Amino acid sequence: MDDINLSLTDVDSTVMSSCVALLSPIPDGVDEFITFSTSGTPITGVYIATTGQVSLQGIAPLIQYQQVLASLRYNNLSQDPDTTDRVISIFCNDDSGSNTAQSDVVTSTITVVADTDPAVIDLNGSVLGDDITVDYICLLYTSDAAD
């Protein structure tokens, strides 16, 4: 998430009790996930890979929930990621107990760009071991503009 533009406000409470962030869709399965940090806060959190849900809980000031939400990071370890856009939907609950305890849902769209993997040179081919010897010759050419 972009912590520069992230703000969390509440008109009737300065304390939050929970937030949920939901990643959807998840076409690359367990290769894609959300990480976050609750360090320095009383907030606990868990990521549920099968649903793409981050569940954050704990009575804490707005600023600490804002800090944790700003730490959300999307990760994709797939060697061939699906390039479908992902959406993270977030809503929070305050500790007031009023009928306005749940926030509106906000969303952020993630564009996935497939990256070409570099070529791999295997000097042994399908043979295991390190029994191949290769000599490299480096030649340095210079030109003399005066000639």
Short mmCIF file of C-alpha atoms in Angstrom, two decimals, residues 56-122:
data_model
loop_
_atom_site.label_atom_id
_atom_site.label_comp_id
_atom_site.label_asym_id
_atom_site.label_seq_id
_atom_site.Cartn_x
_atom_site.Cartn_y
_atom_site.Cartn_z
CA LEU A 56 -5.99 -7.79 11.94
CA GLN A 57 -7.30 -7.63 15.51
CA GLY A 58 -6.60 -5.80 18.73
CA ILE A 59 -7.73 -2.65 20.47
CA ALA A 60 -5.35 0.04 19.24
CA PRO A 61 -5.29 3.73 18.29
CA LEU A 62 -6.10 4.70 14.70
CA ILE A 63 -2.47 5.63 14.05
CA GLN A 64 -1.30 2.08 14.83
CA TYR A 65 -3.86 0.53 12.48
CA GLN A 66 -2.79 3.04 9.85
CA GLN A 67 0.83 1.96 10.39
CA VAL A 68 -0.02 -1.72 9.95
CA LEU A 69 -2.20 -1.10 6.88
CA ALA A 70 0.61 0.96 5.34
CA SER A 71 2.91 -2.07 5.71
CA LEU A 72 0.72 -4.33 3.53
CA ARG A 73 2.78 -5.70 0.62
CA TYR A 74 1.64 -7.87 -2.28
CA ASN A 75 4.08 -10.66 -3.24
CA ASN A 76 4.01 -13.10 -6.16
CA LEU A 77 6.66 -15.82 -6.44
CA SER A 78 5.24 -17.46 -9.56
CA GLN A 79 7.72 -17.99 -12.40
CA ASP A 80 4.85 -17.37 -14.83
CA PRO A 81 2.36 -15.11 -13.03
CA ASP A 82 -1.15 -14.60 -14.29
CA THR A 83 -1.34 -10.92 -15.34
CA THR A 84 -4.94 -10.42 -14.27
CA ASP A 85 -5.28 -7.32 -12.08
CA ARG A 86 -5.63 -8.03 -8.36
CA VAL A 87 -7.78 -5.99 -6.01
CA ILE A 88 -7.20 -5.51 -2.30
CA SER A 89 -10.39 -4.56 -0.46
CA ILE A 90 -10.07 -3.18 3.07
CA PHE A 91 -12.56 -2.38 5.80
CA CYS A 92 -12.14 -1.67 9.50
CA ASN A 93 -14.21 -1.73 12.68
CA ASP A 94 -13.94 0.76 15.49
CA ASP A 95 -14.41 0.04 19.17
CA SER A 96 -17.47 2.27 19.69
CA GLY A 97 -20.13 -0.40 19.42
CA SER A 98 -22.32 1.95 17.38
CA ASN A 99 -24.11 1.06 14.17
CA THR A 100 -21.37 2.92 12.28
CA ALA A 101 -18.67 0.63 13.69
CA GLN A 102 -17.77 -0.84 10.27
CA SER A 103 -16.14 1.41 7.71
CA ASP A 104 -16.92 1.57 4.04
CA VAL A 105 -14.87 -0.80 1.90
CA VAL A 106 -11.96 0.81 0.07
CA THR A 107 -10.07 -0.89 -2.74
CA SER A 108 -6.67 -0.71 -4.36
CA THR A 109 -5.88 -2.31 -7.74
CA ILE A 110 -2.59 -4.11 -8.31
CA THR A 111 -1.31 -4.54 -11.86
CA VAL A 112 0.77 -7.70 -12.29
CA VAL A 113 3.46 -7.56 -14.96
CA ALA A 114 5.15 -10.80 -16.00
CA ASP A 115 8.93 -10.51 -16.03
CA THR A 116 11.06 -12.46 -18.48
CA ASP A 117 13.37 -14.84 -16.66
CA PRO A 118 17.05 -14.69 -17.62
CA ALA A 119 18.53 -17.53 -19.67
CA VAL A 120 20.22 -20.31 -17.73
CA ILE A 121 23.37 -21.97 -19.04
CA ASP A 122 23.93 -25.50 -17.78
#
